[in-house]
Coordinates of C-alpha atoms in Angstrom, one line a residue:
Chain U
X1 CA 97.8 98.8 -67.9
X2 CA 97.9 100.3 -64.5
X3 CA 100.2 102.5 -62.5
X4 CA 102.3 101.6 -59.6
X5 CA 103.8 103.8 -56.9
X6 CA 106.0 102.7 -54.0
X7 CA 108.0 104.3 -51.3
X8 CA 110.8 103.2 -49.0
X9 CA 112.1 105.7 -46.4
X10 CA 114.3 105.7 -43.3
X11 CA 111.9 108.1 -41.5
X12 CA 108.1 108.1 -41.5
X13 CA 107.4 110.1 -44.6
X14 CA 104.1 111.3 -46.2
X15 CA 103.7 110.5 -49.8
X16 CA 101.0 113.2 -50.5
X17 CA 103.1 114.9 -53.2
X18 CA 103.8 111.8 -55.3
X19 CA 100.3 110.4 -54.6
X20 CA 98.8 113.7 -55.9
X21 CA 100.6 113.1 -59.2
X22 CA 99.5 109.5 -59.4
X23 CA 95.9 110.2 -58.6
X24 CA 95.6 112.5 -61.6
X25 CA 96.3 109.5 -63.8
X26 CA 93.2 107.9 -62.3
X27 CA 90.8 109.2 -64.9
X28 CA 92.2 112.7 -65.6
X29 CA 95.6 112.7 -67.2
X30 CA 95.6 108.9 -67.4
X31 CA 93.0 106.2 -68.5
X32 CA 93.1 104.3 -65.2
X33 CA 89.5 104.8 -64.1
X34 CA 88.9 101.3 -62.6
X35 CA 89.9 101.9 -59.0
X36 CA 92.9 102.7 -56.9
X37 CA 94.4 101.7 -53.6
X38 CA 97.3 102.5 -51.2
X39 CA 98.9 100.7 -48.2
X40 CA 100.8 102.5 -45.5
X41 CA 102.8 100.5 -43.0
X42 CA 103.2 101.6 -39.5
X43 CA 105.5 99.1 -37.8
X44 CA 104.3 95.6 -38.6
X45 CA 100.7 97.0 -39.0
X46 CA 99.3 98.7 -42.0
X47 CA 96.4 100.7 -43.3
X48 CA 94.9 100.2 -46.8
X49 CA 92.6 102.7 -48.5
X50 CA 91.0 101.5 -51.7
X51 CA 88.2 102.4 -53.9
X52 CA 86.8 100.9 -57.1
X53 CA 85.9 104.5 -58.2
X54 CA 88.3 106.6 -60.3
X55 CA 90.9 108.1 -58.0
X56 CA 90.5 111.6 -59.4
X57 CA 87.1 111.9 -57.9
X58 CA 87.3 109.6 -54.9
X59 CA 86.4 111.0 -51.5
X60 CA 88.8 108.6 -49.9
X61 CA 91.6 109.5 -52.3
X62 CA 90.9 113.1 -51.2
X63 CA 91.4 112.1 -47.6
X64 CA 94.7 110.4 -48.3
X65 CA 95.9 113.5 -50.2
X66 CA 94.9 115.9 -47.5
X67 CA 95.7 113.9 -44.4
X68 CA 99.5 113.3 -44.4
X69 CA 99.9 109.7 -43.2
X70 CA 103.6 109.1 -42.3
X71 CA 105.1 105.7 -43.3
X72 CA 108.4 104.1 -44.1
X73 CA 106.9 101.7 -46.6
X74 CA 104.1 102.4 -49.0
X75 CA 102.6 100.5 -52.0
X76 CA 100.0 102.2 -54.2
X77 CA 98.2 101.2 -57.4
X78 CA 95.7 102.7 -59.8
X79 CA 93.9 100.3 -62.1
X80 CA 92.8 100.0 -65.6
X81 CA 90.9 96.7 -65.6
X82 CA 91.9 94.0 -68.1
X83 CA 91.3 90.8 -66.1
X84 CA 88.4 90.7 -63.6
X85 CA 85.5 93.2 -63.2
X86 CA 85.7 96.5 -61.5
X87 CA 84.9 95.9 -57.8
X88 CA 86.6 96.1 -54.4
X89 CA 87.9 92.6 -54.2
X90 CA 89.7 93.1 -57.5
X91 CA 91.3 96.4 -56.4
X92 CA 95.0 96.5 -55.5
X93 CA 97.1 96.4 -53.4
X94 CA 96.4 93.0 -51.9
X95 CA 97.4 92.3 -48.3
X96 CA 98.1 88.8 -47.0
X97 CA 99.9 87.3 -44.0
X98 CA 103.0 85.1 -44.3
X99 CA 105.6 84.2 -41.7
X100 CA 103.8 86.4 -39.2
X101 CA 104.1 89.5 -41.3
X102 CA 101.7 91.3 -43.6
X103 CA 102.7 91.3 -47.2
X104 CA 101.4 93.9 -49.6
X105 CA 101.4 93.3 -53.4
X106 CA 100.5 95.4 -56.4
X107 CA 101.0 94.3 -60.0
X108 CA 101.1 96.3 -63.3
X109 CA 100.6 94.3 -66.5
X110 CA 98.7 91.4 -67.8
X111 CA 99.3 87.7 -67.7
X112 CA 98.0 84.8 -69.9
X113 CA 97.9 81.1 -69.0
X114 CA 97.9 82.1 -65.3
X115 CA 94.8 80.0 -64.5
X116 CA 96.8 76.9 -63.7
X117 CA 99.2 78.5 -61.2
X118 CA 99.0 76.5 -58.0
X119 CA 98.2 78.8 -55.1
X120 CA 97.9 76.1 -52.5
X121 CA 96.2 77.3 -49.4
X122 CA 96.5 80.9 -50.5
X123 CA 93.2 81.2 -52.3
X124 CA 92.3 84.2 -54.5
X125 CA 89.1 86.1 -53.4
X126 CA 88.7 88.1 -56.6
X127 CA 89.1 87.2 -60.3
X128 CA 92.3 89.0 -61.4
X129 CA 95.4 87.5 -62.8
X130 CA 97.2 89.8 -60.4
X131 CA 95.8 88.3 -57.2
X132 CA 96.2 84.8 -58.5
X133 CA 99.9 85.5 -59.2
X134 CA 100.2 87.0 -55.7
X135 CA 98.7 83.9 -54.1
X136 CA 101.1 81.7 -56.2
X137 CA 104.1 83.8 -55.0
X138 CA 103.1 83.3 -51.4
X139 CA 102.6 79.6 -51.9
X140 CA 106.0 79.3 -53.6
X141 CA 107.7 81.2 -50.7
X142 CA 105.9 79.1 -48.1
X143 CA 106.6 75.8 -49.9
X144 CA 110.3 76.7 -50.0
X145 CA 110.4 78.3 -46.5
X146 CA 107.6 77.0 -44.2
X147 CA 108.9 79.4 -41.6
X148 CA 110.6 82.8 -42.0
X149 CA 114.2 82.2 -43.1
X150 CA 117.0 84.3 -41.5
X151 CA 118.7 84.9 -44.9
X152 CA 117.2 87.7 -47.0
X153 CA 119.4 86.5 -49.9
X154 CA 117.4 83.2 -50.0
X155 CA 114.1 85.0 -50.0
X156 CA 115.2 87.4 -52.8
X157 CA 116.5 84.5 -54.8
X158 CA 113.2 82.6 -54.7
X159 CA 111.3 85.8 -55.3
X160 CA 113.2 86.7 -58.4
X161 CA 113.0 83.2 -59.8
X162 CA 109.2 83.3 -59.3
X163 CA 109.1 86.8 -61.0
X164 CA 111.1 85.4 -63.9
X165 CA 108.5 82.6 -64.3
X166 CA 105.6 85.1 -64.2
X167 CA 107.3 87.3 -66.7
X168 CA 107.1 84.4 -69.2
X169 CA 103.3 84.7 -68.9
X170 CA 103.2 88.4 -69.9
X171 CA 103.9 91.8 -68.4
X172 CA 104.7 91.6 -64.7
X173 CA 105.9 94.8 -63.0
X174 CA 105.7 94.3 -59.3
X175 CA 105.8 96.1 -56.0
X176 CA 105.9 93.9 -52.9
X177 CA 106.5 94.9 -49.3
X178 CA 106.5 93.3 -45.8
X179 CA 106.7 96.8 -44.2
X180 CA 110.5 96.8 -43.8
X181 CA 111.5 96.0 -47.4
X182 CA 110.1 97.2 -50.7
X183 CA 110.9 94.8 -53.5
X184 CA 110.3 95.8 -57.2
X185 CA 110.6 93.7 -60.3
X186 CA 110.4 95.1 -63.9
X187 CA 109.2 93.6 -67.1
X188 CA 109.0 96.8 -69.1
X189 CA 108.1 99.9 -67.0
X190 CA 109.6 100.7 -63.6
X191 CA 111.6 103.7 -62.5
X192 CA 113.0 104.7 -59.1
X193 CA 114.7 107.7 -57.5
X194 CA 116.4 108.1 -54.2
X195 CA 116.2 111.5 -52.6
X196 CA 118.7 112.6 -49.9
X197 CA 120.4 115.7 -48.7
X198 CA 121.1 118.1 -50.3
X199 CA 117.4 118.1 -51.3
X200 CA 116.2 120.1 -54.2
X201 CA 112.8 121.1 -55.7
X202 CA 110.7 118.9 -57.9
X203 CA 107.6 119.5 -60.1
X204 CA 104.9 117.0 -60.9
X205 CA 104.4 115.9 -64.5
X206 CA 100.7 115.4 -64.0
X207 CA 99.7 118.5 -62.1
X208 CA 101.1 122.0 -61.6
X209 CA 102.6 121.3 -58.2
X210 CA 106.2 122.0 -57.1
X211 CA 107.7 121.0 -53.8
X212 CA 110.9 122.0 -52.1
X213 CA 112.0 118.9 -50.4
X214 CA 114.5 120.8 -48.3
X215 CA 111.6 122.4 -46.4
X216 CA 109.9 119.0 -45.8
X217 CA 112.9 117.0 -44.8
X218 CA 115.9 116.7 -42.4
X219 CA 119.5 116.2 -43.6
X220 CA 119.3 112.5 -42.5
X221 CA 116.3 111.5 -44.6
X222 CA 116.7 109.0 -47.3
X223 CA 113.6 108.4 -49.4
X224 CA 113.2 106.2 -52.5
X225 CA 110.2 106.4 -54.8
X226 CA 109.4 103.7 -57.3
X227 CA 106.9 104.2 -60.1
X228 CA 105.9 102.7 -63.5
X229 CA 106.4 106.2 -64.9
X230 CA 108.5 109.1 -63.5
X231 CA 106.3 111.4 -61.6
X232 CA 108.5 114.5 -61.7
X233 CA 110.0 116.6 -64.6
X234 CA 113.2 117.9 -63.2
X235 CA 114.8 114.9 -61.5
X236 CA 116.8 112.0 -62.8
X237 CA 114.9 108.7 -62.4
X238 CA 116.7 105.3 -62.9
X239 CA 114.9 102.9 -65.2
X240 CA 114.9 99.2 -64.4
X241 CA 115.7 96.8 -67.3
X242 CA 113.5 93.9 -68.2
X243 CA 114.0 91.1 -65.7
X244 CA 115.8 93.5 -63.3
X245 CA 114.7 93.8 -59.7
X246 CA 115.6 96.4 -57.0
X247 CA 115.2 95.8 -53.3
X248 CA 114.9 98.8 -51.0
X249 CA 115.3 98.9 -47.2
X250 CA 114.4 102.1 -45.3
X251 CA 115.1 104.3 -48.3
X252 CA 118.3 102.7 -49.6
X253 CA 118.6 100.3 -52.5
X254 CA 120.3 97.3 -50.9
X255 CA 120.1 94.8 -53.8
X256 CA 119.8 94.6 -57.5
X257 CA 120.5 91.8 -60.0
X258 CA 124.1 92.6 -60.4
X259 CA 125.0 93.7 -56.9
X260 CA 125.8 92.1 -53.6
X261 CA 123.4 92.5 -50.7
X262 CA 124.3 95.0 -48.0
X263 CA 124.6 93.3 -44.6
X264 CA 121.1 93.7 -43.3
X265 CA 119.9 91.2 -40.8
X266 CA 116.5 90.1 -42.2
X267 CA 115.3 88.7 -38.9
X268 CA 116.2 91.9 -37.0
X269 CA 115.2 94.7 -39.4
X270 CA 114.6 97.9 -37.4
X271 CA 112.5 101.0 -38.3
X272 CA 114.2 104.4 -38.7
X273 CA 114.0 107.4 -36.4
X274 CA 110.7 109.3 -36.1
X275 CA 111.4 112.7 -37.6
X276 CA 108.6 113.4 -40.1
X277 CA 109.3 113.9 -43.8
X278 CA 107.3 114.4 -47.0
X279 CA 107.6 113.2 -50.6
Chain L
X1 CA 87.4 95.8 -22.0
X2 CA 86.5 97.0 -25.4
X3 CA 83.4 97.6 -27.4
X4 CA 82.0 95.8 -30.4
X5 CA 79.6 96.9 -33.1
X6 CA 78.4 94.8 -35.9
X7 CA 75.8 95.1 -38.6
X8 CA 74.0 92.7 -40.9
X9 CA 71.6 94.1 -43.5
X10 CA 69.6 93.0 -46.6
X11 CA 70.4 96.2 -48.4
X12 CA 73.7 98.3 -48.4
X13 CA 73.3 100.4 -45.3
X14 CA 75.4 103.1 -43.7
X15 CA 76.2 102.7 -40.1
X16 CA 77.0 106.3 -39.4
X17 CA 74.3 106.7 -36.7
X18 CA 75.4 103.7 -34.6
X19 CA 79.1 104.4 -35.3
X20 CA 78.7 107.9 -34.0
X21 CA 77.5 106.5 -30.7
X22 CA 80.2 104.0 -30.5
X23 CA 83.0 106.5 -31.3
X24 CA 82.0 108.6 -28.3
X25 CA 83.0 105.7 -26.1
X26 CA 86.5 105.9 -27.6
X27 CA 87.8 108.3 -25.0
X28 CA 84.8 110.6 -24.3
X29 CA 81.9 108.7 -22.7
X30 CA 84.0 105.5 -22.5
X31 CA 87.5 104.6 -21.4
X32 CA 88.5 103.0 -24.8
X33 CA 91.3 105.2 -25.8
X34 CA 93.6 102.6 -27.3
X35 CA 92.4 102.6 -30.9
X36 CA 89.5 101.7 -33.0
X37 CA 88.7 100.0 -36.4
X38 CA 85.9 99.2 -38.7
X39 CA 85.5 96.8 -41.7
X40 CA 82.9 97.4 -44.4
X41 CA 82.2 94.6 -46.9
X42 CA 81.3 95.3 -50.5
X43 CA 80.6 92.0 -52.1
X44 CA 83.5 89.8 -51.3
X45 CA 85.8 92.8 -51.0
X46 CA 86.2 95.0 -47.9
X47 CA 87.6 98.2 -46.6
X48 CA 89.1 98.5 -43.2
X49 CA 89.7 101.8 -41.5
X50 CA 91.7 101.7 -38.3
X51 CA 93.6 104.0 -36.0
X52 CA 95.6 103.4 -32.8
X53 CA 94.5 106.9 -31.7
X54 CA 91.3 107.5 -29.7
X55 CA 88.3 107.3 -32.0
X56 CA 86.8 110.5 -30.5
X57 CA 89.6 112.6 -32.0
X58 CA 90.6 110.5 -35.0
X59 CA 90.6 112.2 -38.4
X60 CA 89.8 108.8 -40.0
X61 CA 86.9 108.2 -37.7
X62 CA 85.7 111.6 -38.7
X63 CA 85.7 110.5 -42.4
X64 CA 83.9 107.3 -41.6
X65 CA 81.2 109.2 -39.7
X66 CA 80.7 111.9 -42.4
X67 CA 81.2 109.8 -45.5
X68 CA 78.3 107.2 -45.5
X69 CA 79.8 103.9 -46.7
X70 CA 77.0 101.5 -47.6
X71 CA 77.5 97.9 -46.6
X72 CA 75.5 94.7 -45.8
X73 CA 78.1 93.5 -43.3
X74 CA 80.1 95.6 -40.9
X75 CA 82.4 94.7 -38.0
X76 CA 83.7 97.5 -35.7
X77 CA 85.7 97.6 -32.5
X78 CA 87.1 100.2 -30.1
X79 CA 89.9 99.1 -27.8
X80 CA 91.0 99.5 -24.3
X81 CA 94.3 97.7 -24.3
X82 CA 94.9 94.8 -21.9
X83 CA 97.2 92.5 -23.9
X84 CA 99.6 93.9 -26.4
X85 CA 100.8 97.5 -26.7
X86 CA 98.8 100.2 -28.5
X87 CA 99.8 100.1 -32.1
X88 CA 98.3 99.5 -35.5
X89 CA 99.1 95.7 -35.7
X90 CA 97.2 95.2 -32.4
X91 CA 94.2 97.2 -33.6
X92 CA 90.9 95.3 -34.4
X93 CA 89.3 94.2 -36.6
X94 CA 91.6 91.6 -38.1
X95 CA 91.1 90.5 -41.7
X96 CA 92.4 87.2 -43.0
X97 CA 91.6 85.0 -46.0
X98 CA 90.2 81.4 -45.6
X99 CA 88.4 79.3 -48.3
X100 CA 88.8 82.2 -50.8
X101 CA 86.8 84.6 -48.6
X102 CA 88.0 87.4 -46.4
X103 CA 87.1 86.9 -42.7
X104 CA 86.8 89.8 -40.3
X105 CA 87.2 89.3 -36.6
X106 CA 86.8 91.5 -33.5
X107 CA 87.1 90.3 -29.9
X108 CA 85.9 91.9 -26.7
X109 CA 87.3 90.5 -23.5
X110 CA 90.5 89.1 -22.1
X111 CA 92.0 85.6 -22.2
X112 CA 94.6 83.8 -20.1
X113 CA 96.6 80.7 -21.0
X114 CA 96.1 81.5 -24.7
X115 CA 99.8 81.4 -25.5
X116 CA 99.8 77.7 -26.3
X117 CA 96.9 77.9 -28.8
X118 CA 98.1 76.2 -32.0
X119 CA 97.6 78.6 -34.9
X120 CA 99.2 76.4 -37.5
X121 CA 100.1 78.4 -40.6
X122 CA 97.9 81.3 -39.5
X123 CA 100.5 83.3 -37.7
X124 CA 99.7 86.3 -35.5
X125 CA 101.4 89.5 -36.5
X126 CA 100.7 91.5 -33.3
X127 CA 100.9 90.5 -29.7
X128 CA 97.3 90.4 -28.6
X129 CA 95.4 87.4 -27.1
X130 CA 92.6 88.4 -29.5
X131 CA 94.6 88.0 -32.7
X132 CA 96.1 84.7 -31.4
X133 CA 92.6 83.4 -30.8
X134 CA 91.5 84.5 -34.3
X135 CA 94.5 82.6 -35.9
X136 CA 93.6 79.6 -33.8
X137 CA 90.0 79.7 -34.9
X138 CA 91.0 79.9 -38.6
X139 CA 93.4 77.0 -38.1
X140 CA 90.7 74.9 -36.4
X141 CA 88.3 75.6 -39.2
X142 CA 90.9 74.8 -41.9
X143 CA 92.0 71.7 -40.1
X144 CA 88.4 70.5 -40.0
X145 CA 87.5 71.8 -43.5
X146 CA 90.5 72.1 -45.8
X147 CA 88.1 73.5 -48.4
X148 CA 84.9 75.5 -47.9
X149 CA 82.1 73.1 -46.9
X150 CA 78.7 73.4 -48.4
X151 CA 76.9 73.0 -45.1
X152 CA 76.7 76.2 -43.0
X153 CA 75.5 74.0 -40.1
X154 CA 78.9 72.2 -40.0
X155 CA 80.8 75.5 -39.9
X156 CA 78.6 76.9 -37.2
X157 CA 79.0 73.7 -35.1
X158 CA 82.8 73.9 -35.2
X159 CA 82.8 77.7 -34.6
X160 CA 80.6 77.4 -31.5
X161 CA 82.7 74.5 -30.2
X162 CA 85.8 76.6 -30.6
X163 CA 84.2 79.6 -29.0
X164 CA 83.2 77.4 -26.0
X165 CA 86.8 76.4 -25.7
X166 CA 88.0 80.1 -25.8
X167 CA 85.4 81.0 -23.2
X168 CA 87.1 78.7 -20.8
X169 CA 90.2 81.0 -21.1
X170 CA 88.3 84.1 -20.1
X171 CA 85.9 86.6 -21.5
X172 CA 85.3 86.0 -25.2
X173 CA 82.7 88.1 -26.9
X174 CA 83.1 87.8 -30.6
X175 CA 82.0 89.3 -33.9
X176 CA 83.0 87.3 -37.1
X177 CA 82.0 87.8 -40.7
X178 CA 82.8 86.6 -44.1
X179 CA 80.8 89.4 -45.8
X180 CA 77.6 87.4 -46.1
X181 CA 77.2 86.2 -42.6
X182 CA 77.8 87.9 -39.2
X183 CA 78.4 85.5 -36.4
X184 CA 78.3 86.7 -32.8
X185 CA 79.2 84.8 -29.6
X186 CA 78.6 85.9 -26.1
X187 CA 80.5 85.4 -22.8
X188 CA 78.9 88.2 -20.9
X189 CA 78.0 91.3 -22.9
X190 CA 76.4 91.1 -26.3
X191 CA 73.1 92.7 -27.4
X192 CA 71.3 92.8 -30.8
X193 CA 68.3 94.4 -32.4
X194 CA 66.7 93.9 -35.7
X195 CA 65.0 96.9 -37.3
X196 CA 62.4 96.4 -40.0
X197 CA 59.2 98.2 -41.2
X198 CA 57.4 99.9 -39.6
X199 CA 60.5 101.8 -38.6
X200 CA 60.5 104.2 -35.7
X201 CA 62.8 106.7 -34.1
X202 CA 65.9 106.0 -32.0
X203 CA 68.1 108.2 -29.8
X204 CA 71.8 107.5 -29.0
X205 CA 72.7 106.9 -25.4
X206 CA 76.2 108.4 -25.9
X207 CA 75.3 111.5 -27.8
X208 CA 72.3 113.8 -28.3
X209 CA 71.4 112.4 -31.7
X210 CA 68.0 111.1 -32.7
X211 CA 67.3 109.4 -36.0
X212 CA 64.0 108.6 -37.7
X213 CA 64.7 105.4 -39.5
X214 CA 61.6 105.7 -41.6
X215 CA 63.2 108.6 -43.4
X216 CA 66.4 106.6 -44.0
X217 CA 64.9 103.3 -45.1
X218 CA 62.6 101.5 -47.5
X219 CA 59.8 99.1 -46.3
X220 CA 61.8 96.1 -47.4
X221 CA 64.9 96.9 -45.3
X222 CA 65.9 94.5 -42.6
X223 CA 68.9 95.6 -40.6
X224 CA 70.4 94.0 -37.4
X225 CA 72.8 95.8 -35.2
X226 CA 74.9 93.8 -32.6
X227 CA 76.8 95.6 -29.8
X228 CA 78.5 94.9 -26.5
X229 CA 76.1 97.5 -25.0
X230 CA 72.8 98.8 -26.4
X231 CA 73.5 102.0 -28.4
X232 CA 70.0 103.5 -28.2
X233 CA 67.7 104.5 -25.3
X234 CA 64.2 103.9 -26.7
X235 CA 64.5 100.5 -28.3
X236 CA 64.3 96.9 -27.1
X237 CA 67.6 95.2 -27.5
X238 CA 67.9 91.4 -27.0
X239 CA 70.7 90.2 -24.7
X240 CA 72.6 87.1 -25.6
X241 CA 73.2 84.7 -22.7
X242 CA 76.7 83.4 -21.7
X243 CA 77.7 80.7 -24.3
X244 CA 74.9 81.8 -26.7
X245 CA 75.6 82.6 -30.3
X246 CA 73.6 84.3 -32.9
X247 CA 74.1 84.1 -36.7
X248 CA 72.8 86.8 -38.9
X249 CA 72.4 86.6 -42.7
X250 CA 71.5 89.9 -44.6
X251 CA 69.8 91.3 -41.6
X252 CA 67.9 88.3 -40.3
X253 CA 68.9 86.1 -37.4
X254 CA 69.0 82.7 -39.0
X255 CA 70.5 80.7 -36.2
X256 CA 71.0 80.6 -32.4
X257 CA 71.8 77.9 -29.9
X258 CA 68.2 76.7 -29.5
X259 CA 67.0 77.1 -33.1
X260 CA 67.0 75.4 -36.4
X261 CA 68.9 77.0 -39.3
X262 CA 66.8 78.6 -41.9
X263 CA 67.3 77.1 -45.3
X264 CA 70.1 79.3 -46.7
X265 CA 72.5 77.7 -49.2
X266 CA 76.0 78.6 -47.8
X267 CA 77.7 78.0 -51.1
X268 CA 75.3 80.3 -53.0
X269 CA 74.7 83.1 -50.6
X270 CA 73.5 86.2 -52.6
X271 CA 73.5 89.9 -51.6
X272 CA 70.3 91.9 -51.2
X273 CA 68.9 94.6 -53.5
X274 CA 70.7 97.9 -53.8
X275 CA 68.3 100.5 -52.3
X276 CA 70.4 102.5 -49.8
X277 CA 69.6 102.6 -46.1
X278 CA 71.0 104.0 -42.9
X279 CA 71.4 102.8 -39.3

């Protein structure tokens, strides 16, 4: 098993607080000693920091914790290897281009019978079931939509169908982002929380750290955090059910299995304002 | 104009010394204030650090300089924007997958009439002539070789033909790597030097730093550095001629326009031993 952490925000927000909690599970409070990674989007571009070393004693993890990088979309992962050896090419998240956007993918779980998934021209570089499933997802999307469709509904429909297929192969908890949207899919462990004014305080489960979000935010900020396990003690996290997905856009949940999409123009998605925030 | 820096080594080598020189050109001794980036390969995996901020005062550049990351193949770039605004998606190097390997690309120069280059399914994310040319290169390679060919000669032949085409559109100095090979192509400014035992001392042109390679290396180390301008005062750099290319494999130049390839099995390329080194 691994751990996932994602963020969707309407203002560039640093994730140092949540990341600090997650990193402790990378070999200290958790068994996930087999590497970690995090992708921050800035506009259509992104930075990925990753390390096959345990996050709890990674120099690069230290940088990410101490140097607040502001982003509206973040995908992070710490790994406990089950398929594929411990090395950089097997370390999540994975970044690939489709439709002129960079897609970032992190998977929690384990699949069997994934070897025959047809990845088309999207070839895995490493040996993990996770990367193979990502390549298959991209191939499915591209086969169905050779160019970027205008309708977000259509993309979400195909995505969820693909996730349902992968769930038949084992545990498939997913975080996927193109920089504007953060898509999450649950097989067994996935929780999310949306923080907005009035902001309160929160304390990490994994380390003795408390934050007063009110001091770190503006009244307009809306920030959602998604994780395979709740990261804070004194907040109410919503748990996704098996087979359930949640789609977040700039901090707001805009779609779930039993809901209608809000009216967001997929082709014209715009970033939020630039006031900094922290989660 | 921008600056390029590449390294090919037969042992994992840190590039802190050369990188320190390059970074000074990012706004201090050079006018390249519009971002910088560097890709380090580790096996088939890679890490890319990039920043749209000037390298001379970039926190992340500081990390890369102070935290010696060992690699056998490195591609680095500092940017003076001419096409495309200053942001992360326009910052080199660019990384894309082809044939189940990650390819890293950095371009120095400026192209005109590049807008019509057919990039096929390899869509640019940013707005630069450089990324467009990279996507076109990948498309050309994939059109010619739908799967990875066994013959390195064939790849190099197509690559050089493509580079000759791009050179007709303007200045195209190139660094390209798949992690095993570092390919360089020159339009006007590209220099390389291979360091091997007996190692001497070298002093940076851009900063008052001298290194004694003998203290940083083993007698078996072979390390080549490629750059758009020589980085050291007291060494003999070889200048590539317009239209000339040089292909490096684990530190050794194995191919140039007027030479035969050494017998390296492209499909079975192996990394070198693991004794650390520094350049």
